[in-house]
Amino acid sequence: MSSYSPIGPVVGIVGAGQLARMSQPPAIALGIELRVLANNPEESAARVIVDTRVGDYRDLGDLREFAKGCDVITFDHEHVPTEHIRALSENGYVVHPGADALVHAQDKAVMRERLTQIGAPCPAWSRVPAAADAERFAAEHGWPVVLKAVRGGYDGRGVWVCRTPEEVAEAFATGIELMAEAFVPFERELAVLVARSPHGQGVSYPVVETVQQDGICVEVIAPAPGLDQEQSAQAQRIALTIANQLGVTGLLAVELFQSETGLVVNELAMRPHNSGHWTIEGATTSQFEQHLRAVLDLPLGSPRMTAQHVVMANLLGGDDPDLFKRYEHVMAHDPGIKLHFYGKEVRPGRKIGHVTALGSNLDEVRARARHAAVYLMTGEYT
């Protein structure tokens, strides 16, 4: 255990990934002390946060020991068992978001039940205990049918778009608990990030467009180009309503489909989110600072953009792990580009960092972000 003595309020983050890592700079500025619970000392946030404890987030004893001395506990991921989060609260620890809210980001069936109840726009869906149930659902709502892992799926994992009964059988062969959703013929994917404090203050960032490739977000464009003011306001209202109705404290990311018939809620996350990384340079208050403010019940910061257009491009690992040798070209080519690396071992397809570009011409900003990302990943020009 660390002998570190904190000076300011202590925010304990369960999980030591890049989200916890990127929370450190605003914590330093605000005089907030971060403590992280890492699986091992080589994790992303453990490399930069002094007060790192090593333990198992699935072990209630480790969580209780970690929580001692923290003013509030929050999360880098949604995988902590719901019953452990509830137990921490019952033991007198302040946990944001609490178990009753976070379960909606952990369990997709619970999420759909609650969102349907509060009137949020959702696709037709159903729990499907067996392949035959999924086939009956598809017969009623049409093929293809989307099967999702009820718990644990992310970055395209745990999602099957099935066009035949044979593909349904393959999904069920995994042995994972699944639910079915009607396929949404969407035009593009959007996301809106909101923050809510314990006493109910809420703010919304501009709606963004997210570009997916093989189920992984590769680009975020802020604000979403061509989105009319009415739909933008509707998306923000949907997200703020969900945050309020679910009792979320901290950040809530709402992923949406935009289709011919309107907006449809796809997924929820209750933490800083990949769709909000652009806010580090692109907003007055970054999502990471906003989350810290919210969980400590401090007044929330302005979500106003700092430029007309902001584009964030994710960096995915490739065959060559030496990204640092390509720094010089990217920095010299575009002194305005911002680089963020997560301190992770490079593996093909793994998110290892992101780049951000800002400016007044969207096409130019996208091209700059794309050039930097592609060159850093491959050493090739776009």
Short mmCIF file of N, CA and C in Angstrom, two decimals, residues 157-254:
data_model
loop_
_atom_site.label_atom_id
_atom_site.label_comp_id
_atom_site.label_asym_id
_atom_site.label_seq_id
_atom_site.Cartn_x
_atom_site.Cartn_y
_atom_site.Cartn_z
N ARG A 157 -17.46 -5.53 -29.67
CA ARG A 157 -17.49 -6.89 -29.15
C ARG A 157 -18.84 -7.16 -28.50
N GLY A 158 -19.31 -8.37 -28.64
CA GLY A 158 -20.58 -8.72 -28.03
C GLY A 158 -21.78 -8.24 -28.82
N VAL A 159 -21.59 -7.95 -30.12
CA VAL A 159 -22.69 -7.54 -30.99
C VAL A 159 -22.64 -8.39 -32.26
N TRP A 160 -23.79 -8.98 -32.60
CA TRP A 160 -23.89 -9.79 -33.81
C TRP A 160 -25.05 -9.28 -34.66
N VAL A 161 -24.78 -8.91 -35.89
CA VAL A 161 -25.83 -8.56 -36.84
C VAL A 161 -26.11 -9.81 -37.66
N CYS A 162 -27.21 -10.47 -37.35
CA CYS A 162 -27.51 -11.80 -37.91
C CYS A 162 -28.53 -11.70 -39.04
N ARG A 163 -28.16 -12.29 -40.17
CA ARG A 163 -29.03 -12.25 -41.34
C ARG A 163 -29.73 -13.58 -41.61
N THR A 164 -29.33 -14.61 -40.91
CA THR A 164 -29.89 -15.95 -41.10
C THR A 164 -30.00 -16.66 -39.76
N PRO A 165 -30.87 -17.69 -39.70
CA PRO A 165 -30.93 -18.50 -38.48
C PRO A 165 -29.59 -19.13 -38.13
N GLU A 166 -28.78 -19.45 -39.13
CA GLU A 166 -27.47 -20.04 -38.87
C GLU A 166 -26.57 -19.06 -38.11
N GLU A 167 -26.63 -17.78 -38.48
CA GLU A 167 -25.83 -16.77 -37.77
C GLU A 167 -26.35 -16.56 -36.35
N VAL A 168 -27.66 -16.67 -36.16
CA VAL A 168 -28.22 -16.59 -34.82
C VAL A 168 -27.68 -17.74 -33.97
N ALA A 169 -27.65 -18.94 -34.54
CA ALA A 169 -27.15 -20.11 -33.81
C ALA A 169 -25.68 -19.93 -33.42
N GLU A 170 -24.89 -19.32 -34.32
CA GLU A 170 -23.47 -19.07 -34.01
C GLU A 170 -23.33 -18.14 -32.81
N ALA A 171 -24.17 -17.11 -32.75
CA ALA A 171 -24.11 -16.17 -31.62
C ALA A 171 -24.47 -16.88 -30.32
N PHE A 172 -25.51 -17.71 -30.35
CA PHE A 172 -25.92 -18.41 -29.14
C PHE A 172 -24.93 -19.49 -28.73
N ALA A 173 -24.13 -19.96 -29.67
CA ALA A 173 -23.13 -20.98 -29.35
C ALA A 173 -22.05 -20.45 -28.41
N THR A 174 -21.94 -19.13 -28.28
CA THR A 174 -20.95 -18.54 -27.37
C THR A 174 -21.32 -18.79 -25.91
N GLY A 175 -22.60 -19.08 -25.65
CA GLY A 175 -23.04 -19.30 -24.28
C GLY A 175 -23.30 -18.03 -23.51
N ILE A 176 -23.23 -16.88 -24.18
CA ILE A 176 -23.43 -15.58 -23.53
C ILE A 176 -24.93 -15.26 -23.47
N GLU A 177 -25.37 -14.64 -22.39
CA GLU A 177 -26.76 -14.18 -22.32
C GLU A 177 -26.97 -13.06 -23.33
N LEU A 178 -27.98 -13.21 -24.20
CA LEU A 178 -28.19 -12.28 -25.30
C LEU A 178 -29.56 -11.64 -25.24
N MET A 179 -29.68 -10.47 -25.88
CA MET A 179 -30.96 -9.82 -26.13
C MET A 179 -31.02 -9.47 -27.61
N ALA A 180 -32.21 -9.26 -28.11
CA ALA A 180 -32.40 -8.95 -29.53
C ALA A 180 -32.93 -7.54 -29.69
N GLU A 181 -32.45 -6.88 -30.74
CA GLU A 181 -32.96 -5.56 -31.12
C GLU A 181 -33.26 -5.55 -32.61
N ALA A 182 -34.27 -4.78 -32.98
CA ALA A 182 -34.55 -4.58 -34.40
C ALA A 182 -33.41 -3.78 -35.02
N PHE A 183 -33.01 -4.17 -36.21
CA PHE A 183 -31.94 -3.46 -36.91
C PHE A 183 -32.43 -2.06 -37.30
N VAL A 184 -31.62 -1.05 -36.99
CA VAL A 184 -31.96 0.34 -37.32
C VAL A 184 -31.17 0.75 -38.57
N PRO A 185 -31.85 1.03 -39.68
CA PRO A 185 -31.15 1.47 -40.89
C PRO A 185 -30.73 2.94 -40.76
N PHE A 186 -29.66 3.15 -40.02
CA PHE A 186 -29.28 4.52 -39.67
C PHE A 186 -28.44 5.17 -40.76
N GLU A 187 -28.50 6.49 -40.79
CA GLU A 187 -27.71 7.29 -41.73
C GLU A 187 -26.32 7.55 -41.18
N ARG A 188 -26.22 7.77 -39.88
CA ARG A 188 -24.93 7.98 -39.22
C ARG A 188 -25.11 7.81 -37.72
N GLU A 189 -23.98 7.76 -37.01
CA GLU A 189 -24.01 7.63 -35.57
C GLU A 189 -23.62 8.96 -34.92
N LEU A 190 -24.37 9.31 -33.89
CA LEU A 190 -24.13 10.53 -33.14
C LEU A 190 -23.88 10.18 -31.68
N ALA A 191 -23.36 11.12 -30.94
CA ALA A 191 -23.21 10.96 -29.50
C ALA A 191 -23.36 12.32 -28.84
N VAL A 192 -23.93 12.29 -27.64
CA VAL A 192 -24.04 13.53 -26.87
C VAL A 192 -23.60 13.22 -25.45
N LEU A 193 -22.77 14.10 -24.93
CA LEU A 193 -22.17 13.95 -23.61
C LEU A 193 -22.76 15.00 -22.69
N VAL A 194 -23.29 14.55 -21.56
CA VAL A 194 -23.85 15.48 -20.57
C VAL A 194 -23.23 15.18 -19.21
N ALA A 195 -23.29 16.15 -18.33
CA ALA A 195 -22.82 15.97 -16.95
C ALA A 195 -23.93 16.39 -16.00
N ARG A 196 -23.98 15.69 -14.86
CA ARG A 196 -24.99 16.00 -13.85
C ARG A 196 -24.36 15.86 -12.47
N SER A 197 -24.63 16.83 -11.61
CA SER A 197 -24.06 16.83 -10.26
C SER A 197 -25.08 16.27 -9.27
N PRO A 198 -24.65 15.93 -8.05
CA PRO A 198 -25.58 15.35 -7.08
C PRO A 198 -26.80 16.21 -6.79
N HIS A 199 -26.64 17.54 -6.81
CA HIS A 199 -27.82 18.36 -6.53
C HIS A 199 -28.57 18.76 -7.79
N GLY A 200 -28.24 18.11 -8.92
CA GLY A 200 -29.08 18.22 -10.10
C GLY A 200 -28.67 19.22 -11.16
N GLN A 201 -27.53 19.91 -11.01
CA GLN A 201 -27.08 20.79 -12.08
C GLN A 201 -26.67 19.93 -13.28
N GLY A 202 -27.04 20.35 -14.47
CA GLY A 202 -26.70 19.59 -15.67
C GLY A 202 -26.21 20.49 -16.78
N VAL A 203 -25.27 19.99 -17.58
CA VAL A 203 -24.81 20.69 -18.77
C VAL A 203 -24.65 19.68 -19.90
N SER A 204 -24.72 20.15 -21.13
CA SER A 204 -24.57 19.30 -22.30
C SER A 204 -23.51 19.87 -23.23
N TYR A 205 -22.66 18.99 -23.72
CA TYR A 205 -21.71 19.36 -24.78
C TYR A 205 -22.43 19.31 -26.12
N PRO A 206 -21.85 19.93 -27.16
CA PRO A 206 -22.46 19.83 -28.49
C PRO A 206 -22.55 18.38 -28.96
N VAL A 207 -23.55 18.08 -29.75
CA VAL A 207 -23.72 16.75 -30.33
C VAL A 207 -22.61 16.52 -31.35
N VAL A 208 -22.02 15.32 -31.33
CA VAL A 208 -20.93 14.99 -32.24
C VAL A 208 -21.33 13.84 -33.15
N GLU A 209 -20.63 13.73 -34.27
CA GLU A 209 -20.76 12.56 -35.13
C GLU A 209 -19.59 11.63 -34.85
N THR A 210 -19.88 10.34 -34.71
CA THR A 210 -18.83 9.35 -34.51
C THR A 210 -18.75 8.45 -35.73
N VAL A 211 -17.55 8.22 -36.21
CA VAL A 211 -17.33 7.38 -37.39
C VAL A 211 -16.73 6.06 -36.92
N GLN A 212 -17.41 4.97 -37.25
CA GLN A 212 -17.01 3.64 -36.79
C GLN A 212 -16.35 2.83 -37.91
N GLN A 213 -15.42 1.99 -37.51
CA GLN A 213 -14.78 1.07 -38.44
C GLN A 213 -14.56 -0.25 -37.70
N ASP A 214 -15.20 -1.31 -38.20
CA ASP A 214 -15.12 -2.62 -37.55
C ASP A 214 -15.56 -2.54 -36.09
N GLY A 215 -16.58 -1.72 -35.83
CA GLY A 215 -17.12 -1.61 -34.49
C GLY A 215 -16.34 -0.72 -33.56
N ILE A 216 -15.26 -0.10 -34.03
CA ILE A 216 -14.43 0.77 -33.20
C ILE A 216 -14.52 2.19 -33.72
N CYS A 217 -14.70 3.15 -32.82
CA CYS A 217 -14.75 4.55 -33.22
C CYS A 217 -13.36 4.99 -33.70
N VAL A 218 -13.29 5.52 -34.91
CA VAL A 218 -12.00 5.97 -35.45
C VAL A 218 -11.93 7.49 -35.57
N GLU A 219 -13.09 8.17 -35.55
CA GLU A 219 -13.10 9.62 -35.73
C GLU A 219 -14.32 10.21 -35.05
N VAL A 220 -14.13 11.37 -34.41
CA VAL A 220 -15.23 12.12 -33.81
C VAL A 220 -15.19 13.54 -34.35
N ILE A 221 -16.34 14.03 -34.83
CA ILE A 221 -16.42 15.35 -35.44
C ILE A 221 -17.36 16.21 -34.60
N ALA A 222 -16.83 17.32 -34.09
CA ALA A 222 -17.62 18.23 -33.24
C ALA A 222 -17.66 19.62 -33.86
N PRO A 223 -18.87 20.20 -33.96
CA PRO A 223 -20.17 19.55 -33.77
C PRO A 223 -20.51 18.67 -34.96
N ALA A 224 -21.52 17.83 -34.82
CA ALA A 224 -21.93 16.95 -35.91
C ALA A 224 -22.30 17.78 -37.13
N PRO A 225 -21.60 17.60 -38.26
CA PRO A 225 -21.86 18.44 -39.42
C PRO A 225 -23.26 18.23 -39.99
N GLY A 226 -23.91 19.33 -40.32
CA GLY A 226 -25.21 19.28 -40.99
C GLY A 226 -26.38 18.92 -40.09
N LEU A 227 -26.16 18.79 -38.79
CA LEU A 227 -27.26 18.46 -37.89
C LEU A 227 -28.06 19.72 -37.60
N ASP A 228 -29.36 19.68 -37.91
CA ASP A 228 -30.14 20.90 -37.73
C ASP A 228 -30.35 21.18 -36.24
N GLN A 229 -30.64 22.44 -35.97
CA GLN A 229 -30.72 22.91 -34.58
C GLN A 229 -31.77 22.16 -33.78
N GLU A 230 -32.88 21.81 -34.43
CA GLU A 230 -33.96 21.13 -33.74
C GLU A 230 -33.54 19.74 -33.29
N GLN A 231 -32.87 18.96 -34.18
CA GLN A 231 -32.43 17.63 -33.79
C GLN A 231 -31.30 17.67 -32.78
N SER A 232 -30.44 18.68 -32.90
CA SER A 232 -29.37 18.84 -31.92
C SER A 232 -29.95 19.07 -30.53
N ALA A 233 -30.92 19.97 -30.45
CA ALA A 233 -31.56 20.24 -29.16
C ALA A 233 -32.30 19.01 -28.65
N GLN A 234 -32.93 18.25 -29.56
CA GLN A 234 -33.63 17.04 -29.16
C GLN A 234 -32.67 16.02 -28.56
N ALA A 235 -31.50 15.83 -29.20
CA ALA A 235 -30.51 14.89 -28.69
C ALA A 235 -30.03 15.29 -27.29
N GLN A 236 -29.81 16.57 -27.10
CA GLN A 236 -29.37 17.04 -25.79
C GLN A 236 -30.46 16.86 -24.74
N ARG A 237 -31.72 17.11 -25.14
CA ARG A 237 -32.84 16.90 -24.20
C ARG A 237 -32.95 15.43 -23.82
N ILE A 238 -32.80 14.54 -24.80
CA ILE A 238 -32.87 13.11 -24.52
C ILE A 238 -31.81 12.73 -23.49
N ALA A 239 -30.58 13.18 -23.71
CA ALA A 239 -29.48 12.81 -22.81
C ALA A 239 -29.68 13.38 -21.41
N LEU A 240 -30.07 14.65 -21.32
CA LEU A 240 -30.27 15.26 -20.00
C LEU A 240 -31.45 14.61 -19.27
N THR A 241 -32.49 14.24 -20.01
CA THR A 241 -33.63 13.55 -19.39
C THR A 241 -33.22 12.20 -18.85
N ILE A 242 -32.44 11.45 -19.65
CA ILE A 242 -31.97 10.14 -19.18
C ILE A 242 -31.12 10.31 -17.93
N ALA A 243 -30.20 11.27 -17.94
CA ALA A 243 -29.34 11.50 -16.77
C ALA A 243 -30.17 11.80 -15.53
N ASN A 244 -31.20 12.60 -15.70
CA ASN A 244 -32.06 12.97 -14.57
C ASN A 244 -32.91 11.80 -14.10
N GLN A 245 -33.53 11.10 -15.04
CA GLN A 245 -34.43 10.01 -14.68
C GLN A 245 -33.69 8.83 -14.07
N LEU A 246 -32.44 8.61 -14.50
CA LEU A 246 -31.66 7.49 -13.98
C LEU A 246 -30.85 7.87 -12.74
N GLY A 247 -30.85 9.16 -12.41
CA GLY A 247 -30.11 9.61 -11.24
C GLY A 247 -28.60 9.54 -11.42
N VAL A 248 -28.14 9.84 -12.62
CA VAL A 248 -26.71 9.79 -12.92
C VAL A 248 -25.98 10.93 -12.23
N THR A 249 -24.84 10.63 -11.62
CA THR A 249 -23.94 11.67 -11.14
C THR A 249 -22.61 11.49 -11.85
N GLY A 250 -22.13 12.55 -12.48
CA GLY A 250 -20.93 12.48 -13.30
C GLY A 250 -21.31 12.61 -14.76
N LEU A 251 -20.52 12.00 -15.62
CA LEU A 251 -20.77 12.09 -17.06
C LEU A 251 -21.68 10.97 -17.54
N LEU A 252 -22.49 11.30 -18.52
CA LEU A 252 -23.29 10.31 -19.23
C LEU A 252 -23.08 10.53 -20.72
N ALA A 253 -22.62 9.49 -21.41
CA ALA A 253 -22.51 9.53 -22.87
C ALA A 253 -23.67 8.73 -23.46
N VAL A 254 -24.41 9.35 -24.35
CA VAL A 254 -25.54 8.70 -25.00
C VAL A 254 -25.20 8.56 -26.49
#
